[in-house]
XYZ file of C-alpha atoms in Angstrom:
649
model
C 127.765 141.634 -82.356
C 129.008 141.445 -86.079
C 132.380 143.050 -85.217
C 132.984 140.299 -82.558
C 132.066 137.800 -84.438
C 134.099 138.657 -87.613
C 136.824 138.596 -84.649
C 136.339 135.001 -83.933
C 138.088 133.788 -87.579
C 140.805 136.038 -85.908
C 143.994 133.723 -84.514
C 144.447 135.858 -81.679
C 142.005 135.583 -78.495
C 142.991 137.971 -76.166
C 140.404 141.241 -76.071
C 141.414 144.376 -74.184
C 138.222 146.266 -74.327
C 138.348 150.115 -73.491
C 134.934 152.013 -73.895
C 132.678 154.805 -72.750
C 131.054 153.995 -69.262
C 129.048 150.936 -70.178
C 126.135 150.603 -67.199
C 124.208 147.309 -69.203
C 128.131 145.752 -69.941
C 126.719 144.926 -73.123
C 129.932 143.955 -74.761
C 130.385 141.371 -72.531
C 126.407 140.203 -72.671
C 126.776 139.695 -76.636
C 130.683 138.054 -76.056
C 128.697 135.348 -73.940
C 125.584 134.786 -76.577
C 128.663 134.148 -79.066
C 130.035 131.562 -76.639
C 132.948 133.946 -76.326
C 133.438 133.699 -72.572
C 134.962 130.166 -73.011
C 138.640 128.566 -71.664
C 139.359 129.858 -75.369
C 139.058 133.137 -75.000
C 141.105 136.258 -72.450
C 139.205 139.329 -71.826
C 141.379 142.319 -70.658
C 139.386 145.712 -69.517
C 140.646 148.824 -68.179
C 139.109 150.678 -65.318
C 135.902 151.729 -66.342
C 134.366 148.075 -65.815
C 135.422 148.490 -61.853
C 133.939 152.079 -61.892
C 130.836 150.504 -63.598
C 130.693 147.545 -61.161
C 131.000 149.880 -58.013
C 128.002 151.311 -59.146
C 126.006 148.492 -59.181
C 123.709 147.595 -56.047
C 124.683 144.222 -54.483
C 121.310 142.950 -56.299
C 122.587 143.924 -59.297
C 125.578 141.991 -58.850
C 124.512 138.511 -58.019
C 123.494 138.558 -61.933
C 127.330 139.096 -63.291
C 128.346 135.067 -63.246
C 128.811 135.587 -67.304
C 131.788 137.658 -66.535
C 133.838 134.978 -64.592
C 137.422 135.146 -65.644
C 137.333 138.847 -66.424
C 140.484 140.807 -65.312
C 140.339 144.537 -64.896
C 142.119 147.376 -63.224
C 140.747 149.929 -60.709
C 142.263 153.460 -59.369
C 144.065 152.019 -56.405
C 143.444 154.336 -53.414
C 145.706 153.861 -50.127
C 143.890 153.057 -46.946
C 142.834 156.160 -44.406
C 140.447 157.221 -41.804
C 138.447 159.550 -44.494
C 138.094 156.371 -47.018
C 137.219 153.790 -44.504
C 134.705 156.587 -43.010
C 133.259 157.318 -46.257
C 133.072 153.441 -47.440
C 131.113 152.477 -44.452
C 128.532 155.022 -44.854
C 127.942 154.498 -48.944
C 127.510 150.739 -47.585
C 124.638 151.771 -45.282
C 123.216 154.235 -47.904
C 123.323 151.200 -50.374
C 121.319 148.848 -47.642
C 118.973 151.180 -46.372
C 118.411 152.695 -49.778
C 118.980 156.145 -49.291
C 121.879 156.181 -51.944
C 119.789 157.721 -54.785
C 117.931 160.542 -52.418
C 121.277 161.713 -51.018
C 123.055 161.837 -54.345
C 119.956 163.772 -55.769
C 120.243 166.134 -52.710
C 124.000 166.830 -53.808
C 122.668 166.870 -57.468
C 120.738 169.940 -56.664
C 122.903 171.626 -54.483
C 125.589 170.940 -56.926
C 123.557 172.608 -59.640
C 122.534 175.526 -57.091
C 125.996 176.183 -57.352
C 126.760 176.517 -60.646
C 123.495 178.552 -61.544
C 125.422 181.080 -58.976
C 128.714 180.818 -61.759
C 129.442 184.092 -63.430
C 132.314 184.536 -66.316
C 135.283 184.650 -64.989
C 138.486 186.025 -66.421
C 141.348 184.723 -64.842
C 141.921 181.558 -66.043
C 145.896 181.640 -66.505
C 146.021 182.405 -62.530
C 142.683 179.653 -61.763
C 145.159 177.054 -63.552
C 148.614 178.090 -61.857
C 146.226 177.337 -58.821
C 145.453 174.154 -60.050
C 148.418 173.042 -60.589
C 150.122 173.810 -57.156
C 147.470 171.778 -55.956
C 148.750 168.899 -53.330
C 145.953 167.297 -50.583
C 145.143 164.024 -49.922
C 141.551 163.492 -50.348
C 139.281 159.763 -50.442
C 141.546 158.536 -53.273
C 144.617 159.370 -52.139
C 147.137 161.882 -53.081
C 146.045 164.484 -55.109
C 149.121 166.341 -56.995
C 149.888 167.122 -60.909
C 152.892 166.339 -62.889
C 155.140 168.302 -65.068
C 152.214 167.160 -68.027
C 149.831 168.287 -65.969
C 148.438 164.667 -65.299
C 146.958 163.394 -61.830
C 150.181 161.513 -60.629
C 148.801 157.946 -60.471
C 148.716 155.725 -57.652
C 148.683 152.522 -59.249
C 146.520 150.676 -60.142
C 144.404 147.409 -58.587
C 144.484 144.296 -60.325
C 140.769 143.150 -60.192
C 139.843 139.273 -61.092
C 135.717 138.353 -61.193
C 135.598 135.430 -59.794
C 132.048 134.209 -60.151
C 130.043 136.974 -58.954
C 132.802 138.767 -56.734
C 135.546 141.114 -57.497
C 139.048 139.762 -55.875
C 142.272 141.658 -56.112
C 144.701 139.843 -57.393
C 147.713 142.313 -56.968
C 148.739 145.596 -58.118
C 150.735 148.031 -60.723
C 151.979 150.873 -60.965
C 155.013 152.615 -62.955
C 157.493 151.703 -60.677
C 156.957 148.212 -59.836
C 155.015 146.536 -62.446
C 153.020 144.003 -61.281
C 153.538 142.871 -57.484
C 152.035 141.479 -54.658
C 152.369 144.735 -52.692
C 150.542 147.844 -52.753
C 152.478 150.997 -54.746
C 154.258 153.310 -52.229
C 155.557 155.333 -54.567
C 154.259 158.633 -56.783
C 157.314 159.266 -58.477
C 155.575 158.651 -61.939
C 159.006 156.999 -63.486
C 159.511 153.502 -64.377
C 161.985 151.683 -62.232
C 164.623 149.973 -64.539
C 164.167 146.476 -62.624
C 160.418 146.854 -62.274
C 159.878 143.555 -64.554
C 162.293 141.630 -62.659
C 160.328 139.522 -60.334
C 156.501 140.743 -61.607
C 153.901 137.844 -60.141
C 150.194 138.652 -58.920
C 148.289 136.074 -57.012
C 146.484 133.099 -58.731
C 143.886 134.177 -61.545
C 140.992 132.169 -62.466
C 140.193 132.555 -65.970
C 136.998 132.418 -68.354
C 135.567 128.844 -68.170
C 136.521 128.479 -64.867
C 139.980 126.936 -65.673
C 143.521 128.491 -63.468
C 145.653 128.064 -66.184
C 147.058 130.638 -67.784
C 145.021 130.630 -71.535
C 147.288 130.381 -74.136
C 145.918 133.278 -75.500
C 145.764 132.204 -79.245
C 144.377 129.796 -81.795
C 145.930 128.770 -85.376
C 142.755 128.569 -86.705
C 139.170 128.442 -86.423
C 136.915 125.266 -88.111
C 135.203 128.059 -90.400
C 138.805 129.620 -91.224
C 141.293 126.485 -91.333
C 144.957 126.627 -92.263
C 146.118 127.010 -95.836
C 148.631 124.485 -95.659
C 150.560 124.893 -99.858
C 151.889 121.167 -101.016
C 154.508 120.227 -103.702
C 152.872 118.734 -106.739
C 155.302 116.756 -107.664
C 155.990 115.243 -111.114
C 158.771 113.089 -109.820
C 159.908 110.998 -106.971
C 155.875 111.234 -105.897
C 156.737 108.942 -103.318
C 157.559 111.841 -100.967
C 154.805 113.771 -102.092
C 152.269 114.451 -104.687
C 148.796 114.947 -105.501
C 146.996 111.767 -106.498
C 145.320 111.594 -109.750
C 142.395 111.522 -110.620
C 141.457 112.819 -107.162
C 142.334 115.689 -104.444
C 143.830 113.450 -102.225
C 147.690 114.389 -100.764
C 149.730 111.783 -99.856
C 153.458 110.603 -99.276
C 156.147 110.592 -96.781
C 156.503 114.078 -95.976
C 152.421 113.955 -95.225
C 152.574 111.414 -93.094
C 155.214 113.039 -91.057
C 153.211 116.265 -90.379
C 149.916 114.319 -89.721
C 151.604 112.295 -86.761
C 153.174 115.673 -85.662
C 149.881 117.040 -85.481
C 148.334 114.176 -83.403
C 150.862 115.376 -80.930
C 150.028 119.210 -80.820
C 148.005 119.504 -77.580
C 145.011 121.700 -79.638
C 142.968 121.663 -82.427
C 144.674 122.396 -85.914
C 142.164 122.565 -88.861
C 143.131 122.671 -92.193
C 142.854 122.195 -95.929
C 146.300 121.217 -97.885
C 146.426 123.114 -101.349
C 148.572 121.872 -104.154
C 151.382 123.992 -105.567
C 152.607 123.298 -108.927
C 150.832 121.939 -112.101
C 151.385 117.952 -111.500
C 153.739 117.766 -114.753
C 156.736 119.315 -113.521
C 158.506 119.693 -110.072
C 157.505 123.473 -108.753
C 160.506 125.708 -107.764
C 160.175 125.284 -104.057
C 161.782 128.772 -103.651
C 158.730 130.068 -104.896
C 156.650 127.726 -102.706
C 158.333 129.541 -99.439
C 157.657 133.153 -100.838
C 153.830 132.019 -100.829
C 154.180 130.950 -97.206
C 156.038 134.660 -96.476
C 153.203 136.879 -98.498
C 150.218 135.076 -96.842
C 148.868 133.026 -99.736
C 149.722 130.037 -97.207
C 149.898 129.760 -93.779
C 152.384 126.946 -93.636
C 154.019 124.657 -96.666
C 154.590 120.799 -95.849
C 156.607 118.811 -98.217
C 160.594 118.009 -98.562
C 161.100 121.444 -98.323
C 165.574 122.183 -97.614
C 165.960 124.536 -94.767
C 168.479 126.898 -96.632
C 169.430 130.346 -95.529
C 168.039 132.343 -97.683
C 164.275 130.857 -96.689
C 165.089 131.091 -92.905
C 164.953 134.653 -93.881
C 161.573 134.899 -94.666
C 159.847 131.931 -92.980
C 160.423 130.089 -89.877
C 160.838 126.512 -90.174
C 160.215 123.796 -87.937
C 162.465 121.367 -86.421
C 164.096 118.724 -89.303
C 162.282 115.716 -89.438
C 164.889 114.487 -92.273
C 168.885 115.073 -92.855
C 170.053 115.790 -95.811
C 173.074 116.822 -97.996
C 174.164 117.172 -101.517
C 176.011 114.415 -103.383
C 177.267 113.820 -106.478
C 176.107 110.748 -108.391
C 178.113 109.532 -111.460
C 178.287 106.212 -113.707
C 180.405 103.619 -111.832
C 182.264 100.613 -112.837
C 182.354 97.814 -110.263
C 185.860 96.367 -110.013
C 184.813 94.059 -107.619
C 184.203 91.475 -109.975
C 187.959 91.410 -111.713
C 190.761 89.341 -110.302
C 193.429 91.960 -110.504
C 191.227 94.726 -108.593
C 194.575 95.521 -106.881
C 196.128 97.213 -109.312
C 193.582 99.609 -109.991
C 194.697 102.261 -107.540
C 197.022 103.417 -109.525
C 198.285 104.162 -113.057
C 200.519 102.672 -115.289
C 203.110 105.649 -114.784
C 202.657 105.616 -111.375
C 203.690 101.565 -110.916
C 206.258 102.613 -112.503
C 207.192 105.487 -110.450
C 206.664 103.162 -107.334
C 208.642 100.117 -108.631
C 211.915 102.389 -109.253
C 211.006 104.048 -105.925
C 211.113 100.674 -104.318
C 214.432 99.548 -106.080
C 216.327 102.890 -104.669
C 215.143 102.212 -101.816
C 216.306 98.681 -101.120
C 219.762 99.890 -102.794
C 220.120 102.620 -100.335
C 219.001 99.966 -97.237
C 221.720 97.067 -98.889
C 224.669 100.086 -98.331
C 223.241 100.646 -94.462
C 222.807 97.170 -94.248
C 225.638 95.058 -95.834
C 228.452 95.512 -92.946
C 226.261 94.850 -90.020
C 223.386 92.619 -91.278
C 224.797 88.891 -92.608
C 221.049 88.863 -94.064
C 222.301 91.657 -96.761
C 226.484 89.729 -96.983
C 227.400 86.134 -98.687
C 227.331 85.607 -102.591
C 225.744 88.412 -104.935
C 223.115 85.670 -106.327
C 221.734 85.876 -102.785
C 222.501 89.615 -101.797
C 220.597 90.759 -105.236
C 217.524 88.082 -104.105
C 217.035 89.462 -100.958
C 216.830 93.237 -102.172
C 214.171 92.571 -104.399
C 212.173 89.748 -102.321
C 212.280 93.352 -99.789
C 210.534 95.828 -102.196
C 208.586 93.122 -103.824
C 207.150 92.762 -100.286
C 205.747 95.788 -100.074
C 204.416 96.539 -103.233
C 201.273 94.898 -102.864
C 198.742 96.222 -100.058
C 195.257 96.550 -99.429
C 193.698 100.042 -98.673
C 190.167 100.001 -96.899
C 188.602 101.979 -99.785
C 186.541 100.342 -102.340
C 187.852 100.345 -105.445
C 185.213 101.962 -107.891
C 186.024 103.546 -111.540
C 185.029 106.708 -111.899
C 187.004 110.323 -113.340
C 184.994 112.345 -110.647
C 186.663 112.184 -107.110
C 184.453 115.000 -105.775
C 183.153 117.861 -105.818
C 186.608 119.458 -106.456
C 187.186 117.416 -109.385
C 183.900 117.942 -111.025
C 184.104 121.952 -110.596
C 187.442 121.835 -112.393
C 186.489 119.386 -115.110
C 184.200 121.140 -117.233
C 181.669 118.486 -117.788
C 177.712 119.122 -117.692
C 176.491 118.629 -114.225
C 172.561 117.874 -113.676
C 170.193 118.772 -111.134
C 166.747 118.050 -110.240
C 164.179 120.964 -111.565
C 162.981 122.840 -109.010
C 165.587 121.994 -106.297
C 167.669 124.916 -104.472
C 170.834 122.732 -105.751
C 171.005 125.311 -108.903
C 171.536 128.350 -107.101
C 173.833 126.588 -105.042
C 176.444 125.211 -107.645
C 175.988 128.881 -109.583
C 175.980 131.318 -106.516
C 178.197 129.637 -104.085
C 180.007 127.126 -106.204
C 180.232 129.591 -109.564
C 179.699 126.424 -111.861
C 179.181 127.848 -115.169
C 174.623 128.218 -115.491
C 175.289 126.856 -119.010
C 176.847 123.523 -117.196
C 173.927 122.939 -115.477
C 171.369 120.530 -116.784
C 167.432 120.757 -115.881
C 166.743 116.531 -115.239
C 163.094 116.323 -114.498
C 162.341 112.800 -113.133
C 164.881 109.747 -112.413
C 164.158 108.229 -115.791
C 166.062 111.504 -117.291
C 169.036 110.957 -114.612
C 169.434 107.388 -116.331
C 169.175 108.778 -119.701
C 171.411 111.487 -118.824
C 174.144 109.318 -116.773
C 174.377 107.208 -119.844
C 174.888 109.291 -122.559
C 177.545 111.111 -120.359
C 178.891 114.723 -121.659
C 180.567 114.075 -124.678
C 176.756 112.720 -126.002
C 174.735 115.201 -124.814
C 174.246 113.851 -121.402
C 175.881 114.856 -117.783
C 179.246 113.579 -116.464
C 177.273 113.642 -113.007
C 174.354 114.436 -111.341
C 174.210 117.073 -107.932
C 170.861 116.016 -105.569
C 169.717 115.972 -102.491
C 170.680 112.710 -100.471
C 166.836 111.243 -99.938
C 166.533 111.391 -103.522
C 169.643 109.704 -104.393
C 169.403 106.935 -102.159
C 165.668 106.087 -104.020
C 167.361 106.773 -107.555
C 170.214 104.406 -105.924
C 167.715 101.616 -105.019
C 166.556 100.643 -108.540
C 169.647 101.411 -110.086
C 172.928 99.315 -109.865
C 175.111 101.526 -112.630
C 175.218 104.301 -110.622
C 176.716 105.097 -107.262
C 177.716 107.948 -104.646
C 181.152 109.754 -105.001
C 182.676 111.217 -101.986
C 180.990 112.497 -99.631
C 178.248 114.848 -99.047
C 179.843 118.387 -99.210
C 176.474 120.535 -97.729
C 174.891 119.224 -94.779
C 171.175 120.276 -94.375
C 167.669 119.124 -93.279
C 163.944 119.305 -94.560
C 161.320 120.655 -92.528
C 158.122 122.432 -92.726
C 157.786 126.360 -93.209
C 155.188 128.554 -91.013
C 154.930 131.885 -91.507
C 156.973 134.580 -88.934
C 156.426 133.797 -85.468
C 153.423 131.120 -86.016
C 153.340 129.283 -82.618
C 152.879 126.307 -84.639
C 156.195 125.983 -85.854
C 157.279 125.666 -81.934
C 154.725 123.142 -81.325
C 155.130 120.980 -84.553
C 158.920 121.308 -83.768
C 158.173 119.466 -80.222
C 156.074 116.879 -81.909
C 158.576 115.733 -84.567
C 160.883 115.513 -81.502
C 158.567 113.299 -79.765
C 158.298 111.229 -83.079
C 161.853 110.429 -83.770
C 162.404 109.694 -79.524
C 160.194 106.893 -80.071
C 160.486 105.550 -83.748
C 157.789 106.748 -85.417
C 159.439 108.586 -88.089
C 161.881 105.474 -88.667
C 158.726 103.570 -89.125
C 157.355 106.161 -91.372
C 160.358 105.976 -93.622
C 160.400 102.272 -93.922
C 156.935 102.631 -94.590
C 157.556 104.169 -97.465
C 161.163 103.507 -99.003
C 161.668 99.764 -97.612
C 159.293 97.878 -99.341
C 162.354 96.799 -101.490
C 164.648 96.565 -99.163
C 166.606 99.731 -97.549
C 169.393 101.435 -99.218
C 171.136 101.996 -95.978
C 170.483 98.502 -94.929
C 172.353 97.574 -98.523
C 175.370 98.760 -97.555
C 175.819 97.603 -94.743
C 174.380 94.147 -95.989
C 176.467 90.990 -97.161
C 177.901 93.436 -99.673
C 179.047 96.302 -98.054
C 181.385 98.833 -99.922
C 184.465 96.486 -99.133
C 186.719 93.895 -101.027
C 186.083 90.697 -100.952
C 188.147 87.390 -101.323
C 187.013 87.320 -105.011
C 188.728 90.986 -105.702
C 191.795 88.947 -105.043
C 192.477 85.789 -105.888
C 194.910 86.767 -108.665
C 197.137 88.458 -105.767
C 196.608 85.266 -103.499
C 197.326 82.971 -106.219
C 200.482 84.843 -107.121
C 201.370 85.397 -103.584
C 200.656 81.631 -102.926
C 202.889 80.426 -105.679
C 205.885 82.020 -104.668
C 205.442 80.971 -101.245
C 205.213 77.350 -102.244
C 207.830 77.538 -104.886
C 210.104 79.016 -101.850
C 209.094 76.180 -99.905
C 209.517 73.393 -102.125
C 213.234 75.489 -102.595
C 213.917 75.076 -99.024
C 212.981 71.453 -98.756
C 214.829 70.089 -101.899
C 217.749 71.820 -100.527
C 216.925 70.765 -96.830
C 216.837 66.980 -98.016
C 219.651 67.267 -100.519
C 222.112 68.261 -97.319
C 220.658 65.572 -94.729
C 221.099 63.302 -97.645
C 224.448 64.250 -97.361
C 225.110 64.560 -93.990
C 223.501 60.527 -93.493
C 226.173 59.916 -95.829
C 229.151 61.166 -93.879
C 227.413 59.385 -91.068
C 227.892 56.029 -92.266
C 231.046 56.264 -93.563
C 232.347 57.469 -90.069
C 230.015 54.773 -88.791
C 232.657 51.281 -87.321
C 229.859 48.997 -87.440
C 225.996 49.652 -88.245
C 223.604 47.760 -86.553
C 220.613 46.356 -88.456
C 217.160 47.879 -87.866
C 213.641 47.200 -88.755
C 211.929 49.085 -91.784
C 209.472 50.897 -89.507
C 211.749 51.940 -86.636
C 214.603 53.318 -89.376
C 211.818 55.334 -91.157
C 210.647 57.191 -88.031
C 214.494 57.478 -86.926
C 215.038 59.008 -90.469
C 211.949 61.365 -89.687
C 212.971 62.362 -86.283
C 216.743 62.897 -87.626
C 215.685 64.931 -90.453
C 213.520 67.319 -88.058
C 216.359 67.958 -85.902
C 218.685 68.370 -89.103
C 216.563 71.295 -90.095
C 216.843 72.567 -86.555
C 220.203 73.191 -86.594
C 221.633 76.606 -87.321
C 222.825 77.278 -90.982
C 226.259 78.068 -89.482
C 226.614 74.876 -87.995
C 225.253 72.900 -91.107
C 227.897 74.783 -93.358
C 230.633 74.072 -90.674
C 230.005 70.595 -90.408
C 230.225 70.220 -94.301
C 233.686 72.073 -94.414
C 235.150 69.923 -91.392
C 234.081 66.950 -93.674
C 236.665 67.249 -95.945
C 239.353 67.177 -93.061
C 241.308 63.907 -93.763
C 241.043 63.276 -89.824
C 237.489 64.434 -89.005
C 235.998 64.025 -85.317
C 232.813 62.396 -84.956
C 229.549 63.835 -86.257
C 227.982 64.270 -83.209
C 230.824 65.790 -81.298
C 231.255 68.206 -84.070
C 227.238 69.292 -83.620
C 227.945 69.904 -79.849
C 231.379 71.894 -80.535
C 229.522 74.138 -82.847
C 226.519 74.578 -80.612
C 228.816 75.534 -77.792
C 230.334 77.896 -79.501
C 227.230 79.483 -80.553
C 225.846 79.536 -77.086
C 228.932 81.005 -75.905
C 229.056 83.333 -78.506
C 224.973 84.591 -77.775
């Protein structure tokens, strides 16, 4: 009784039990006063509970309903004449209750026999005998192997069943478990004998036909050491309150929802790690988990590889990455934002760029282009109106002022970087990234990343800070000074950590599935981080990391007035030759007739429309055939010049 008890703060709840012949089955008679014959529990026993049972008058036997659910094994013995001759007489013995007098009778004649024993010396030869030994007798096949063991039959796979014994199937060597009886004495394991192993259907303690999962994480009297995070800083994902033994935060909720899910009980008591002043080195946290101080850790715990090494982790409820956070200066806000992209040496690069280039497209361009021929005013115009053209264009990233491009740029500048304390971020930037360890700069809480970000290196501060993404987004949400560079370069998740092979891990893994499938850990997170408003849902807000029409108003009001000023160009000159050309009209005119006011101003409006319709060609024409001291008329000069364009197109 006190062993199997101690047993039940044991996870595991499958019992093979293998004893002496037991007649009273008192193992199993204490397993049932310690409610240990539940749905909970498996009980495994090896053949000497069916010799036991066989033993047992059918009285006897209509008082075994405690071991319901009980699966043994018993010598399996092929059918013959001899058994089933043999089996029907011990039946009648057992009714008419001559059992006991008969086996007393063979008792004594038995003992007759041996009284008659004298010493005898030829053992060697006696076991030779032995050995060569090959009948078939009431069990079946009697033969020895090369070890001088009985070769075995197989076995019967017994199930009680209430207060009967059912066979449930059979095994042996050479099949495994199966459906069919063993045929075979060869004594050597078939290769595919766990191919297709199945026995019939197997009712169970409790009563229940499902197969018992065999297992339990933990008993109400033993519950699960689950080790915490204490954290000093960013307590919003999870911390010990003060002033009490309460654990809270995001990452808690998350595994307390999970567990609602797991289809079992799951006691357990979380335990703080870490001294509530300072972040603890979660590194150290996972070694707990792997020397059995803890059963499991929950918290924002990185699944990194060298903890997947020791632990198993369950499935990421969280992604994250590391990014680099610097000081940023908005240029959002200036009117000449577009020439911030590049340096003063590098306009200047670009501007002689563009001037070779519109030389070299003038020489392709001048004998086959008239846009590129005519006076050297307007050649020299139209080279330059080209390049200015395309000096000035928008790219779709925002323009933000920072030295630090990435993580490339920050490796090679030589700056202090900062990390949070505790975080697996140091090892990574010194054992993968070989940053310098004196470059790296212990930041405790987000107060120090302010302090830090705006001192900046050369006053004892960091050029920029390396943290987990989650982190950053919260430091990000009360801070406007700050802001992401690049990319993050490590992608990665948080989870929680189980010891080796804890079925828990599995199950938990499931549940946070189940959780993100329907949007509880969305509501979880906005729970927590959204009371504010969302980072993510700032940019992608009204002010999303783009340029807006402020950013350029300098460009559009530049752009703008040489547009206009080129229009107001082309109409001065436009109205300067139709002045011109009315002119010439009138003086080829015989005899004007006289018009109103109104209908000569929207005659001088429709003429001047088709004026500026006309080709530049035919203007210029016209002009030159003006000064011909016998000119044709106006109009027929239009229609000779059209005609020859047509003709010409």
């Amino acid at each position: 009784m006190d062993i199997l008890n101690k047993s039940k703060l044991l996870g595991p709840r499958v019992y093979v039990v293998h004893v002496n012949p037991d007649p009273e089955l008192r193992i199993f008679t204490v397993a049932q006063k310690l409610q240990m014959m539940t749905d909970t529990y498996t009980w495994l026993a090896t053949d000497w509970l069916s010799a036991t049972l066989d033993s047992f008058p059918p009285a006897k036997k209509t008082s075994l309903g405690f071991l319901q659910g009980v699966v043994g094994l018993r010598q399996h013995t092929p059918e013959s004449n001899q058994k089933r001759a043999f089996m029907s007489r011990w039946k009648k013995m057992q009714q008419n209750g001559s059992a006991s007098s008969e086996l007393n009778t063979y008792g004594l004649q038995a003992y007759d026999t041996i009284e008659k024993l004298k010493v005898f010396n030829g053992g060697n030869d006696l076991l030779d005998i032995l050995l060569q030994t090959n009948f078939t007798g009431l069990s079946g096949q009697i033969q020895f192997n090369q070890d001088r063991n009985v070769f075995s039959g197989g076995y019967d796979v017994i199930n009680m069943d209430g207060v009967s014994v059912r066979t449930v199937g059979y095994w042996s060597n050479v099949t495994g478990f199966s459906l069919s009886p063993p045929d075979s004495r060869t004594g050597r394991q078939d290769s595919n004998c766990c191919v297709d192993q199945r026995l019939q259907s197997v009712t169970w303690p409790g009563g229940k036909s499902e197969t018992p999962r065999g297992w339990v994480i933990a008993a109400d009297e033993k519950p699960l050491r689950i080790g915490v995070p204490n954290r000093a800083s960013f307590t919003e994902f999870v911390t010990e309150v003060h002033g009490s033994h309460k654990i809270n935060g995001y990452c808690i909720d998350v595994f307390l929802k999970a567990r609602e899910l797991v289809p079992y009980h799951v006691p357990y008591t979380f335990q703080p790690f870490g001294n509530g002043r300072s972040n603890p080195k979660y590194d150290d946290l996972v070694k707990m988990v792997a020397a059995d101080v803890f059963d499991a850790a929950v918290g924002d715990i990185a699944i990194v590889t060298n903890r997947t090494k020791i632990v198993d982790f369950s499935q990421p409820y969280a992604s994250t990455g590391l990014v680099i956070v610097a000081p940023i200066r908005n240029s959002k806000s200036s009117a000449w934002v577009f020439l911030k992209p590049f340096t003063a040496e590098m306009w200047c690069v670009t501007a002689a760029f563009f001037l070779i280039i519109a030389v070299v497209i003038w020489i392709l361009e001048h004998r086959v282009n008239d846009d590129f021929r005519g006076p050297p005013r307007r050649q020299i115009v139209t080279m330059f109106m080209f390049s200015f053209s395309t000096l000035f264009k928008k790219n779709q990233e925002t323009t933000l002022s920072s030295p630090i491009t990435g993580i490339e740029s920050l490796i090679a500048s030589r700056w202090p970087i900062g990390y949070q304390t505790g975080s697996f971020a140091y090892d990574y930037l010194s054992d993968s990234l070989y940053i310098s360890r004196s470059r790296l700069v212990a930041l405790g809480s987000p107060e120090e990343y302010e302090s830090a970000l705006r001192l900046g290196p050369g006053d004892g501060g960091v050029a920029a800070i390396v943290d987990e993404l989650p982190y950053v987004e919260l430091f990000l949400s009360r801070q406007k000074d700050f802001g992401i560079i690049g990319q993050p370069f490590t992608r990665g998740g948080w989870g929680f950590a189980f010891r080796r092979e804890s079925p828990l891990a599995l199950d938990i893994s499931t549940a946070i599935l189940k959780l993100s499938e329907n949007g509880e850990l969305q509501r979880i997170h906005e729970k927590w981080f959204c009371k504010m408003g969302c980072h993510g849902e700032k940019k992608h807000g009204n002010e999303p990391l783009q340029l807006n029409l402020t950013s350029f108003w300098g460009l559009y009001l530049l752009s703008g007035a040489v547009t206009l000023t080129a229009l107001m160009v082309f109409l001065l000159r436009m109205i300067r030759q139709f002045v011109r050309y009315k002119r010439r009209e009138r003086q080829h005119s015989s005899s004007p007739s006289p018009i109103s006011t109104s209908t000569r101003c929207s005659e001088v409006i429709y003429h001047f429309f088709d004026f500026i319709d006309k080709r530049e060609e035919a203007i210029k024409k016209l002009f030159n055939q003006c000064e011909n001291p016998h000119p044709q008329p106006i109009n027929a000069h239009f229609k000779e010049i059209e005609g020859s364009a047509i003709a010409a197109t």
